[in-house]
Amino acid sequence: MKRRRTARPARRASRVLALFAMLAGALLVPAHAALAAGTTYYVNCSASTNGSGTQASPWNSVASVNSTTFGAGDSILFAAGTTCTGQLTPGGSGASGSPITMGSYGSGAKPVINANGATGPVIRLLNQQYWEIGGLELVNSASSPAYRSGVLAENSSGGVLHHIRVHDMYIHNISGWPGGWYATNAGVGVQTDHTTPVSTWDDVVVENNTFDHVDRIAVAVTPDGDGQGTGLTTGTVIRGNTMTYDGADDILVVKNDGALIDGNKAGYGGAKNTCPPSGQYCNGASAGIWMSGSSNTVVQNNEVYCHVNGADGTGYDVDWGNHNTTFQYNYSHQNLGGFMLVMPPFSIANEPTSTVPSDGTVIRYNISENDGSNAGCPTSGTPTHGTGVFHFVGGVPNQSGSSAAVPLIYNNSIYVNKSGLNTPILYSRAGSSISGALSFKNNAVFNYGTGGYFSTTGSSVYSNNLFYGNHPSSEPADSAKVTADPQFRNPGNTNGSSSYTGTNAYQVHPSSPVIRAGAVIGSNGGKDAFGNTVSATAAPNIGAYNGTGGNLLSNAGFESGALSPWTQASGASSSVTSSGARTGTYALTTAASGSGANQALTGLSPNTTYLLTGWGKVANAGETLAIGVKDFGGTETYTNVATTSYTQAAVLFTTGSSSTSATVYCWKNSGGSGAGYCDDLAVEPLTSATNAITNPGFETGALTPWGQSTSTASSVAATNARTGTYALQTAASASGAIQTVSGLTASNTYLLAAWAKVATAGEEVAVGVKSFGGTETYLRTSTTSYAQQPIFFTTGATTTSAGMYCYKNTGSAAGYCDDYTLIKLP
């Protein structure tokens, strides 16, 4: 690298004047401030002759840049819309607050620096600091790989170098070794070379760049190899970058402390694994964003998708020797190896850090969608080491078995709904039972695949998770688990016209069972994946979303501990108590008879259908409590609950032509001697309330298009109707009817609501749904008066039909079903 100076009259004069001023004691400001203005040098490689570096007489090749040593405050600007051929090795360093900058001037496309297949970086800085490089296009394409990079800043000084910023660049077609070392085969590599004492960097920023077809990796802040020593680079920030078709990995930090990897988007990486010649570093395995030998790394707000590498292939990876790594608010989808790779300690020659188990790992508020497969991606790979949403290479890494070091996996939303997927949720290459322990809490697992879970020999904790869909025998025991549909807004992102796309697809409807159903976690980061506050003292939601789902009701779960804005209904007073809650801490408790609470809703839209849901129970069997709505421009409507455990009610109502308000209530009916309880009420507008079921109340007097479930016939009877004249009547046992409804939307949440009763108390009749792409779901009633059975379910990724049924399994008398409703949630 050259370090000689060229003739620079203007710069020379300014430095002479500054020197005289210093000698005279007349300099009143710090030296670096005096240099802040610096000199601007212009490069236009389309100019016919080489000039002096002014805008009027620009340099016309990289050679003039490479033969110059620059100083604090200097700028090197390339003409927009031009291309320079060659490699840049400018000399000099800036100063704190006065960096050397490299960028562009004029209007038009980014200036191109094309290394034209040469080995090495397009731009190289060696033992230089305080540089900012931005606004350029770098390319170095060749027919065969070699050690090539876009920007490479190296430190072999034996000390700390400061401030390298690379921003707003377009770096593409860098033909490096896809299986070679990282920083020397990177779009941007910031590297510490083997030195004694150890060299490190401070204040490295790589932001707002676009990378495409870079081999090996887009961004690497690493030593120049394993065994570099224990020194840690500090102040690394990698944010806002977009990466596509990286040959192997996307982002890596090694031997860093406090790195922030934030808001990057990376797709289609990992397809290549060509290694340098024998005897040189070779690793054909890759993942999207990862770290090793690092402390206090935060990885947040990133999206990694369609990583195709067969050896690892995950979107994210906490590798060897890390301490206190936090993954939060990330989105991972269609990555071949899964969402998160977790490495155990292992032995790397001359790298003692590799034998240290990574501890303090926190994985929270992330979304994994159809990981474990490249289905739907433009390219795909073949896994050689298996796949899993959480993909452990060995046992669970726990530092010295300390409980504080157990990986904390909480409040993530996991969606597996692609035809034929068998992706395990918890997977290890070491087998179905592995060493160590972990904590798995408040995770929403939507699993239409067939994959299961490993077990651990240590004391793992599983609490307040939602497990919906298939329930493999390996599913963890969780006494507080929820098994109902989480009601994601646009699961799988299959509805391209939805207003809920990307991570927003995993917000939930206000009737979702995840709301307020989680366990309190103290040091929880304070917010969810969508910016909603997460309390450290009140029950959170299950999953990555902690909002209300757009619920039009306020204080819907009574978690304020007070009644307002609910008001007392007429009659005996109701109250908010800390007993009898379904979720969280509080519930509405009515008096024994003629007691309840109202909430007035305003701002509704006329001629619009709304869905009211809520949960209720009574203290005494046989008494009833009503959840309903009135004063909306139509006839008051409600659902009675008569169970002593919480039962969900669903009420549809349509506002009148000029009505913009309604009153929602919970009301304990007269004549009882025990309290009633209501919790988790919700109101949501529907874009369509069309009932997809034909002959839903059997009012044609005939069964068609319903069909017999078994050879024991059911019939339509003119007795025991809930409304109208007719109802379905089953035989005493092994009897029922089913209707297959077609024309449904794949990967969409539906509400099936129907009413059922039995002739003989204690026997059971079921309302259910099956053949919708998920696990058959049903609710049973054993009462002799009609009870509502609402079921939320999500169709499979390619399923557009479902079977709705009424079925009496055993007994000595008939069962009855009436008034079926099937509506699509928006």
Coordinates of N, CA and C in Angstrom, one line a residue, residues 381-502:
G381 N -32.7 -25.9 -1.0 CA -31.6 -26.7 -0.7 C -32.0 -28.0 -0.1
T382 N -31.1 -28.9 0.2 CA -31.4 -30.2 0.7 C -30.7 -30.3 2.1
P383 N -31.4 -30.4 3.2 CA -30.8 -30.5 4.5 C -30.0 -31.7 4.7
T384 N -28.8 -31.6 5.3 CA -27.9 -32.7 5.5 C -27.9 -33.0 7.0
H385 N -28.3 -32.1 7.9 CA -28.3 -32.3 9.3 C -29.6 -32.2 10.0
G386 N -30.7 -32.3 9.2 CA -32.0 -32.1 9.8 C -32.5 -30.7 9.9
T387 N -33.7 -30.5 10.3 CA -34.3 -29.1 10.4 C -35.1 -29.1 11.7
G388 N -35.3 -27.9 12.2 CA -36.1 -27.6 13.4 C -36.3 -26.1 13.6
V389 N -37.4 -25.8 14.1 CA -37.6 -24.3 14.3 C -36.5 -23.8 15.3
F390 N -36.4 -24.5 16.4 CA -35.3 -24.3 17.3 C -34.3 -25.5 17.1
H391 N -33.2 -25.2 16.4 CA -32.3 -26.3 15.9 C -31.0 -26.4 16.7
F392 N -31.0 -27.3 17.7 CA -29.8 -27.5 18.5 C -28.9 -28.5 17.9
V393 N -27.6 -28.2 17.8 CA -26.6 -29.1 17.2 C -26.3 -30.2 18.2
G394 N -26.3 -29.9 19.5 CA -26.1 -31.0 20.5 C -27.0 -30.8 21.7
G395 N -26.5 -30.8 22.9 CA -27.3 -30.5 24.1 C -27.5 -29.1 24.2
V396 N -28.3 -28.7 25.2 CA -28.6 -27.3 25.5 C -27.3 -26.7 26.2
P397 N -26.7 -25.7 25.6 CA -25.5 -25.1 26.3 C -25.9 -24.3 27.5
N398 N -25.4 -24.7 28.7 CA -25.6 -24.1 29.9 C -24.3 -23.9 30.7
Q399 N -23.9 -22.7 30.9 CA -22.7 -22.4 31.6 C -22.7 -23.0 33.0
S400 N -21.9 -24.0 33.3 CA -21.7 -24.6 34.6 C -23.0 -25.1 35.2
G401 N -24.0 -25.3 34.4 CA -25.3 -25.7 34.9 C -26.1 -24.7 35.7
S402 N -25.7 -23.5 35.6 CA -26.3 -22.4 36.4 C -27.7 -22.1 35.8
S403 N -28.7 -22.0 36.7 CA -30.1 -21.7 36.3 C -30.2 -20.4 35.6
A404 N -29.3 -19.5 36.0 CA -29.3 -18.1 35.3 C -28.9 -18.2 33.9
A405 N -28.2 -19.3 33.6 CA -27.6 -19.4 32.2 C -28.5 -20.2 31.3
V406 N -29.6 -20.7 31.8 CA -30.5 -21.5 30.9 C -31.1 -20.6 29.8
P407 N -31.0 -21.0 28.6 CA -31.6 -20.2 27.5 C -33.1 -19.9 27.8
L408 N -33.5 -18.7 27.6 CA -34.8 -18.2 27.9 C -35.5 -18.0 26.5
I409 N -36.5 -18.8 26.2 CA -37.3 -18.8 25.0 C -38.7 -18.4 25.3
Y410 N -39.1 -17.2 25.1 CA -40.4 -16.8 25.5 C -41.1 -15.8 24.5
N411 N -42.4 -15.8 24.5 CA -43.2 -14.9 23.7 C -42.8 -14.9 22.2
N412 N -42.6 -16.0 21.7 CA -42.4 -16.1 20.2 C -43.6 -16.7 19.6
S413 N -43.9 -16.3 18.3 CA -45.0 -16.9 17.5 C -44.4 -17.7 16.5
I414 N -44.8 -19.0 16.5 CA -44.3 -20.0 15.6 C -45.4 -20.6 14.7
Y415 N -45.2 -20.5 13.4 CA -46.3 -21.0 12.5 C -45.7 -22.0 11.5
V416 N -46.3 -23.2 11.6 CA -45.9 -24.3 10.6 C -47.1 -24.8 9.9
N417 N -47.3 -24.3 8.7 CA -48.5 -24.7 8.0 C -48.2 -24.8 6.5
K418 N -47.4 -25.7 6.1 CA -47.2 -26.0 4.7 C -47.4 -27.4 4.5
S419 N -48.0 -27.8 3.4 CA -48.3 -29.2 3.1 C -47.1 -30.1 3.2
G420 N -47.2 -31.1 4.1 CA -46.2 -32.1 4.2 C -45.0 -31.7 5.1
L421 N -45.1 -30.6 5.8 CA -43.9 -30.2 6.6 C -43.9 -31.1 7.8
N422 N -42.7 -31.5 8.2 CA -42.5 -32.3 9.4 C -41.5 -31.7 10.3
T423 N -41.4 -30.3 10.2 CA -40.4 -29.6 11.0 C -40.7 -29.7 12.5
P424 N -39.7 -30.3 13.2 CA -39.9 -30.3 14.7 C -39.8 -28.8 15.2
I425 N -40.5 -28.6 16.4 CA -40.4 -27.3 17.0 C -39.1 -27.2 17.8
L426 N -38.8 -28.2 18.6 CA -37.6 -28.3 19.3 C -36.8 -29.6 18.8
Y427 N -35.7 -29.3 18.1 CA -35.0 -30.4 17.4 C -33.5 -30.4 17.8
S428 N -32.9 -31.5 18.0 CA -31.5 -31.6 18.2 C -30.9 -32.7 17.3
R429 N -29.7 -32.5 16.8 CA -29.0 -33.5 16.0 C -28.5 -34.6 16.9
A430 N -28.5 -34.3 18.3 CA -28.0 -35.3 19.2 C -29.1 -36.3 19.6
G431 N -30.4 -36.1 19.1 CA -31.4 -37.1 19.4 C -32.6 -36.5 20.1
S432 N -33.5 -37.4 20.5 CA -34.8 -36.9 21.1 C -34.7 -36.6 22.5
S433 N -33.6 -37.0 23.2 CA -33.4 -36.6 24.6 C -32.0 -36.1 24.7
I434 N -31.9 -34.8 25.2 CA -30.5 -34.2 25.1 C -30.2 -33.6 26.5
S435 N -28.9 -33.4 26.8 CA -28.5 -32.8 28.0 C -28.8 -31.4 28.1
G436 N -28.8 -30.9 29.4 CA -29.1 -29.5 29.6 C -30.6 -29.2 29.9
A437 N -30.9 -27.9 30.0 CA -32.2 -27.4 30.3 C -32.5 -26.1 29.7
L438 N -33.7 -25.8 29.5 CA -34.1 -24.5 28.9 C -35.4 -24.1 29.5
S439 N -35.8 -22.8 29.3 CA -37.1 -22.3 29.7 C -37.9 -21.9 28.5
F440 N -39.1 -22.4 28.4 CA -39.9 -22.2 27.2 C -41.3 -21.8 27.7
K441 N -41.5 -20.4 27.6 CA -42.7 -19.8 28.2 C -43.4 -18.9 27.2
N442 N -44.7 -18.9 27.2 CA -45.5 -17.8 26.5 C -45.3 -17.9 25.0
N443 N -45.0 -19.0 24.5 CA -44.8 -19.1 23.0 C -46.1 -19.6 22.4
A444 N -46.5 -19.0 21.3 CA -47.6 -19.4 20.5 C -47.2 -20.3 19.4
V445 N -47.5 -21.6 19.5 CA -47.0 -22.6 18.5 C -48.2 -23.1 17.7
F446 N -48.3 -22.7 16.5 CA -49.3 -23.1 15.5 C -48.6 -24.2 14.7
N447 N -49.0 -25.5 14.8 CA -48.3 -26.6 14.2 C -49.2 -27.5 13.5
Y448 N -49.4 -27.3 12.2 CA -50.1 -28.2 11.3 C -49.1 -29.2 10.7
G449 N -47.8 -29.2 11.0 CA -46.9 -30.2 10.6 C -46.9 -31.4 11.5
T450 N -46.0 -32.3 11.3 CA -46.0 -33.5 12.1 C -44.8 -33.5 13.0
G451 N -44.0 -32.5 13.1 CA -42.8 -32.5 13.9 C -43.1 -32.3 15.4
G452 N -42.2 -32.8 16.2 CA -42.4 -32.7 17.6 C -41.3 -32.0 18.4
Y453 N -40.9 -32.5 19.5 CA -40.1 -31.8 20.5 C -39.1 -32.8 21.1
F454 N -37.9 -32.3 21.3 CA -37.0 -33.1 22.1 C -37.3 -32.9 23.6
S455 N -36.8 -33.8 24.4 CA -36.9 -33.7 25.9 C -35.4 -33.4 26.4
T456 N -35.3 -32.9 27.6 CA -34.0 -32.6 28.2 C -33.8 -33.4 29.5
T457 N -32.5 -33.8 29.7 CA -32.2 -34.5 31.0 C -32.2 -33.5 32.2
G458 N -32.1 -32.2 31.9 CA -32.1 -31.2 32.9 C -33.6 -30.8 33.2
S459 N -33.7 -29.9 34.2 CA -35.1 -29.5 34.6 C -35.6 -28.3 33.7
S460 N -36.0 -28.6 32.6 CA -36.6 -27.5 31.7 C -37.9 -27.1 32.2
V461 N -38.3 -25.9 31.9 CA -39.5 -25.3 32.3 C -40.4 -25.0 31.1
Y462 N -41.6 -25.5 31.1 CA -42.6 -25.2 30.0 C -43.8 -24.6 30.7
S463 N -44.2 -23.4 30.3 CA -45.3 -22.7 31.0 C -46.0 -21.8 30.1
N464 N -47.4 -21.8 30.1 CA -48.3 -20.8 29.5 C -48.0 -20.7 28.0
N465 N -47.7 -21.8 27.4 CA -47.6 -21.9 25.9 C -48.9 -22.2 25.2
L466 N -49.1 -21.8 24.0 CA -50.2 -22.2 23.2 C -49.7 -23.3 22.2
F467 N -50.3 -24.4 22.3 CA -50.0 -25.5 21.3 C -51.2 -25.8 20.5
Y468 N -51.3 -25.4 19.3 CA -52.5 -25.6 18.5 C -52.2 -26.4 17.2
G469 N -53.1 -27.2 16.8 CA -52.9 -28.0 15.6 C -52.7 -29.4 16.0
N470 N -51.6 -30.0 15.4 CA -51.2 -31.3 15.8 C -50.6 -31.4 17.1
H471 N -50.8 -32.4 17.9 CA -50.2 -32.5 19.2 C -49.5 -33.8 19.3
P472 N -48.2 -33.8 18.8 CA -47.4 -35.0 18.9 C -47.2 -35.5 20.3
S473 N -46.9 -36.8 20.5 CA -46.7 -37.3 21.8 C -45.6 -36.7 22.6
S474 N -44.6 -36.1 21.9 CA -43.5 -35.4 22.5 C -43.8 -34.0 23.0
E475 N -45.0 -33.5 22.7 CA -45.4 -32.1 23.1 C -45.1 -32.0 24.6
P476 N -44.5 -30.9 25.1 CA -44.1 -30.8 26.5 C -45.3 -30.7 27.4
A477 N -45.2 -31.2 28.6 CA -46.3 -31.1 29.6 C -46.3 -29.6 30.0
D478 N -47.4 -29.0 30.0 CA -47.5 -27.6 30.4 C -48.9 -27.4 31.0
S479 N -48.9 -27.3 32.3 CA -50.2 -27.3 33.0 C -51.0 -26.1 32.7
A480 N -50.4 -25.0 32.2 CA -51.1 -23.8 31.9 C -51.3 -23.6 30.4
K481 N -51.1 -24.6 29.6 CA -51.1 -24.4 28.2 C -52.5 -24.1 27.6
V482 N -52.5 -23.5 26.5 CA -53.8 -23.2 25.7 C -53.7 -24.0 24.5
T483 N -54.8 -24.6 24.0 CA -54.8 -25.4 22.9 C -55.8 -25.0 21.8
A484 N -56.3 -23.8 21.9 CA -57.2 -23.2 20.9 C -56.5 -22.5 19.8
D485 N -57.2 -22.2 18.7 CA -56.6 -21.5 17.6 C -56.2 -20.1 18.1
P486 N -54.9 -19.7 17.8 CA -54.5 -18.3 18.2 C -55.1 -17.2 17.4
Q487 N -55.8 -17.5 16.3 CA -56.5 -16.5 15.5 C -55.5 -15.4 15.0
F488 N -54.4 -15.9 14.3 CA -53.6 -14.9 13.7 C -54.3 -14.2 12.6
R489 N -53.9 -13.0 12.3 CA -54.6 -12.1 11.3 C -54.5 -12.6 9.9
N490 N -53.3 -13.0 9.5 CA -53.1 -13.5 8.1 C -52.0 -14.5 8.1
P491 N -52.3 -15.7 8.8 CA -51.3 -16.7 9.0 C -50.6 -17.2 7.7
G492 N -49.3 -17.2 7.7 CA -48.6 -17.7 6.5 C -48.5 -16.6 5.5
N493 N -49.1 -15.4 5.7 CA -49.0 -14.3 4.7 C -49.6 -14.8 3.4
T494 N -50.6 -15.6 3.4 CA -51.1 -16.2 2.1 C -52.1 -15.2 1.4
N495 N -52.6 -14.3 2.2 CA -53.6 -13.3 1.6 C -52.8 -12.1 1.3
G496 N -52.4 -12.0 0.0 CA -51.7 -10.8 -0.4 C -52.4 -9.5 -0.4
S497 N -53.7 -9.5 -0.4 CA -54.5 -8.3 -0.3 C -54.8 -7.9 1.1
S498 N -54.4 -8.7 2.0 CA -54.7 -8.3 3.4 C -53.9 -7.1 3.9
S499 N -54.5 -6.3 4.8 CA -53.8 -5.2 5.3 C -52.8 -5.7 6.4
Y500 N -52.8 -6.9 6.7 CA -51.9 -7.5 7.7 C -50.9 -8.4 7.0
T501 N -49.7 -7.9 6.7 CA -48.7 -8.7 6.0 C -47.4 -8.6 6.7
G502 N -46.5 -9.5 6.3 CA -45.2 -9.5 7.0 C -45.4 -10.0 8.5

